[in-house]
mmCIF file of C-alpha atoms in Angstrom:
data_model
loop_
_atom_site.group_PDB
_atom_site.id
_atom_site.type_symbol
_atom_site.label_atom_id
_atom_site.label_comp_id
_atom_site.label_asym_id
_atom_site.label_seq_id
_atom_site.Cartn_x
_atom_site.Cartn_y
_atom_site.Cartn_z
ATOM 1 C CA LEU P 1 98.773 88.149 63.269
ATOM 2 C CA HIS P 2 97.222 87.977 59.842
ATOM 3 C CA ASN P 3 98.219 84.351 59.487
ATOM 4 C CA ASP P 4 96.871 83.116 62.955
ATOM 5 C CA ARG P 5 94.327 85.641 64.485
ATOM 6 C CA LEU P 6 93.188 82.887 66.705
ATOM 7 C CA ASN P 7 96.575 82.151 68.453
ATOM 8 C CA PRO P 8 96.210 83.779 71.693
ATOM 9 C CA PHE P 9 100.143 83.941 72.083
ATOM 10 C CA ILE P 10 100.618 86.128 68.922
ATOM 11 C CA ARG P 11 97.999 88.312 69.977
ATOM 12 C CA GLY P 12 99.774 88.975 72.949
ATOM 13 C CA HIS P 13 102.860 89.595 71.102
ATOM 14 C CA TYR P 14 101.196 92.110 68.922
ATOM 15 C CA MET P 15 99.987 93.875 71.943
ATOM 16 C CA LEU P 16 103.668 94.383 73.069
ATOM 17 C CA ASN P 17 104.795 95.137 69.547
ATOM 18 C CA LEU P 18 102.074 98.236 69.588
ATOM 19 C CA ALA P 19 103.529 99.362 72.682
ATOM 20 C CA LEU P 20 107.103 99.252 71.781
ATOM 21 C CA ARG P 21 105.901 101.254 68.798
ATOM 22 C CA GLY P 22 104.216 103.857 71.259
ATOM 23 C CA ASP P 23 100.843 102.956 70.330
ATOM 24 C CA THR P 24 99.432 102.495 73.829
ATOM 25 C CA LYS P 25 96.030 102.999 72.718
ATOM 26 C CA GLY P 26 96.159 100.374 69.757
ATOM 27 C CA ALA P 27 97.596 98.000 72.703
ATOM 28 C CA GLU P 28 94.379 98.656 74.852
ATOM 29 C CA GLU P 29 92.096 98.222 71.744
ATOM 30 C CA GLU P 30 93.951 94.797 71.034
ATOM 31 C CA TYR P 31 93.565 93.839 74.988
ATOM 32 C CA ALA P 32 89.979 94.408 74.760
ATOM 33 C CA ARG P 33 89.559 92.491 71.543
ATOM 34 C CA CYS P 34 91.853 89.605 73.083
ATOM 35 C CA ARG P 35 89.384 89.176 76.067
ATOM 36 C CA ALA P 36 86.396 89.183 74.019
ATOM 37 C CA ALA P 37 87.929 86.331 71.865
ATOM 38 C CA PHE P 38 89.799 84.224 74.321
ATOM 39 C CA GLY P 39 88.517 85.431 77.899
ATOM 40 C CA ASP P 40 90.674 86.271 80.688
ATOM 41 C CA LEU P 41 94.389 84.713 79.843
ATOM 42 C CA TYR P 42 97.145 85.554 82.001
ATOM 43 C CA TRP P 43 99.504 86.156 79.254
ATOM 44 C CA HIS P 44 97.504 89.079 77.937
ATOM 45 C CA ASN P 45 96.926 90.469 81.591
ATOM 46 C CA VAL P 46 100.736 90.394 82.104
ATOM 47 C CA VAL P 47 101.497 92.249 78.615
ATOM 48 C CA ILE P 48 98.854 94.842 79.292
ATOM 49 C CA MET P 49 99.843 95.359 82.982
ATOM 50 C CA ASN P 50 103.447 96.008 81.552
ATOM 51 C CA ILE P 51 102.141 98.684 79.281
ATOM 52 C CA ARG P 52 100.095 100.275 81.634
ATOM 53 C CA LEU P 53 102.907 100.453 84.257
ATOM 54 C CA GLY P 54 104.627 102.468 81.740
ATOM 55 C CA SER P 55 101.511 104.604 80.169
ATOM 56 C CA GLY P 56 102.711 107.681 82.885
ATOM 57 C CA LYS P 57 99.551 107.402 84.783
ATOM 58 C CA VAL P 58 99.393 107.084 88.320
ATOM 59 C CA LEU P 59 97.664 103.605 89.006
ATOM 60 C CA THR P 60 96.031 101.857 91.958
ATOM 61 C CA LYS P 61 95.342 98.462 93.206
ATOM 62 C CA ASP P 62 92.232 98.411 91.407
ATOM 63 C CA ASP P 63 93.883 98.465 87.977
ATOM 64 C CA VAL P 64 95.996 95.418 88.644
ATOM 65 C CA VAL P 65 94.278 92.855 86.274
ATOM 66 C CA ILE P 66 96.875 89.896 87.470
ATOM 67 C CA SER P 67 96.321 87.549 90.173
ATOM 68 C CA ASP P 68 99.770 86.137 90.781
ATOM 69 C CA PRO P 69 102.233 86.316 93.921
ATOM 70 C CA ILE P 70 104.232 89.094 93.054
ATOM 71 C CA TYR P 71 101.251 91.424 91.736
ATOM 72 C CA GLU P 72 99.210 90.319 94.797
ATOM 73 C CA ALA P 73 102.421 91.204 96.995
ATOM 74 C CA VAL P 74 102.312 94.489 95.670
ATOM 75 C CA LYS P 75 98.703 95.575 95.107
ATOM 76 C CA LYS P 76 98.322 96.437 98.771
ATOM 77 C CA HIS P 77 101.159 98.853 97.965
ATOM 78 C CA PHE P 78 100.441 101.135 95.206
ATOM 79 C CA ASP P 79 100.417 104.114 97.169
ATOM 80 C CA SER P 80 103.369 103.244 99.066
ATOM 81 C CA PRO P 81 106.267 102.974 96.487
ATOM 82 C CA GLU P 82 109.028 102.096 99.384
ATOM 83 C CA LYS P 83 106.547 99.237 100.804
ATOM 84 C CA ALA P 84 106.148 98.222 97.298
ATOM 85 C CA ILE P 85 109.760 97.833 96.388
ATOM 86 C CA ALA P 86 110.334 96.195 100.108
ATOM 87 C CA ALA P 87 107.782 93.463 98.953
ATOM 88 C CA LEU P 88 109.485 92.914 95.235
ATOM 89 C CA ARG P 89 112.553 92.502 96.846
ATOM 90 C CA GLN P 90 111.449 89.843 99.270
ATOM 91 C CA LEU P 91 110.101 87.654 96.423
ATOM 92 C CA TYR P 92 113.294 88.528 94.449
ATOM 93 C CA SER P 93 115.206 86.891 97.317
ATOM 94 C CA ASP P 94 113.552 83.626 96.597
ATOM 95 C CA ALA P 95 115.409 82.414 93.914
ATOM 96 C CA ASP P 96 113.648 79.112 93.883
ATOM 97 C CA ASN P 97 110.407 79.810 93.086
ATOM 98 C CA LEU P 98 111.222 82.653 90.283
ATOM 99 C CA ASN P 99 111.080 82.010 86.847
ATOM 100 C CA PHE P 100 112.000 84.188 83.605
ATOM 101 C CA HIS P 101 108.375 86.071 83.700
ATOM 102 C CA ASN P 102 108.435 86.564 87.473
ATOM 103 C CA ILE P 103 111.662 88.285 87.399
ATOM 104 C CA SER P 104 110.443 90.249 84.255
ATOM 105 C CA ASN P 105 107.578 91.089 85.938
ATOM 106 C CA ILE P 106 109.458 92.436 89.137
ATOM 107 C CA ALA P 107 111.827 94.519 87.127
ATOM 108 C CA SER P 108 108.602 96.226 85.549
ATOM 109 C CA LEU P 109 107.052 96.845 88.907
ATOM 110 C CA ALA P 110 110.597 97.742 90.344
ATOM 111 C CA ALA P 111 110.986 100.565 87.331
ATOM 112 C CA TYR P 112 107.309 101.647 88.205
ATOM 113 C CA PHE P 113 107.954 102.206 91.814
ATOM 114 C CA GLY P 114 110.987 104.294 91.148
ATOM 115 C CA ASP P 115 113.849 101.932 91.646
ATOM 116 C CA PRO P 116 115.873 101.468 88.124
ATOM 117 C CA GLU P 117 118.628 99.958 89.505
ATOM 118 C CA PHE P 118 116.730 97.375 90.927
ATOM 119 C CA ALA P 119 114.790 97.068 87.716
ATOM 120 C CA LEU P 120 117.961 96.678 85.793
ATOM 121 C CA ALA P 121 119.478 94.058 88.211
ATOM 122 C CA ALA P 122 116.630 91.820 87.726
ATOM 123 C CA LEU P 123 116.610 91.921 83.841
ATOM 124 C CA GLU P 124 120.076 90.886 84.013
ATOM 125 C CA ARG P 125 119.093 88.360 86.056
ATOM 126 C CA THR P 126 116.848 87.006 83.459
ATOM 127 C CA GLY P 127 119.730 85.732 81.766
ATOM 128 C CA GLY P 128 119.700 87.065 78.489
ATOM 129 C CA SER P 129 117.786 89.752 76.217
ATOM 130 C CA ASN P 130 114.835 90.749 77.473
ATOM 131 C CA ILE P 131 112.460 92.788 75.490
ATOM 132 C CA TYR P 132 110.583 94.307 78.634
ATOM 133 C CA ILE P 133 113.761 96.622 78.804
ATOM 134 C CA PHE P 134 112.351 98.355 75.971
ATOM 135 C CA LEU P 135 108.814 99.228 77.361
ATOM 136 C CA PRO P 136 108.010 102.881 78.279
ATOM 137 C CA VAL P 137 108.176 101.498 81.862
ATOM 138 C CA ASN P 138 111.965 101.117 81.781
ATOM 139 C CA GLY P 139 112.749 104.250 80.326
ATOM 140 C CA LYS P 140 114.836 105.515 83.380
ATOM 141 C CA VAL P 141 116.461 102.072 83.296
ATOM 142 C CA ARG P 142 117.650 102.879 79.842
ATOM 143 C CA GLN P 143 119.216 106.028 81.471
ATOM 144 C CA LEU P 144 121.374 104.402 83.941
ATOM 145 C CA PRO P 145 125.049 104.572 82.957
ATOM 146 C CA SER P 146 125.064 100.505 83.911
ATOM 147 C CA PHE P 147 122.485 99.893 80.735
ATOM 148 C CA LYS P 148 125.151 100.230 78.336
ATOM 149 C CA GLN P 149 127.187 97.305 80.096
ATOM 150 C CA TYR P 150 123.513 95.306 80.179
ATOM 151 C CA VAL P 151 123.496 95.901 76.218
ATOM 152 C CA LYS P 152 126.833 94.890 75.673
ATOM 153 C CA LYS P 153 126.516 91.788 77.734
ATOM 154 C CA THR P 154 123.412 90.501 76.409
ATOM 155 C CA GLY P 155 123.570 91.922 72.793
#
């Protein structure tokens, strides 16, 4: 960060690092600085949403700062975890239109809505080690017995 303060990608990773250290407040402050410096960037919105999903607070559709097909599909179901999971499963079944980031977001949302098994299956599908597994939203995912197998497989 000190070497390239004007690189928005590095600033997004800095937010992630703050969250991984448990500094949600610092991540929120960095997000505010990023919005002031760079405007409304998708990468920063994805990072802060993944952080907020693990904050322990109950979120509403008004808390969603991302406008993409995955978040739009669940936005209307934040008050119904079952419907949100069903919408995520529908999106997850469309393998042709998903990339690493889409699947990672599906995993975080599945964990938030209470389906850690689905979240882990999605993380496994990303094809390797995924830093999102260590975000607070995935705490219950890391408690699954199958998590050990995921770690052994991905390194």
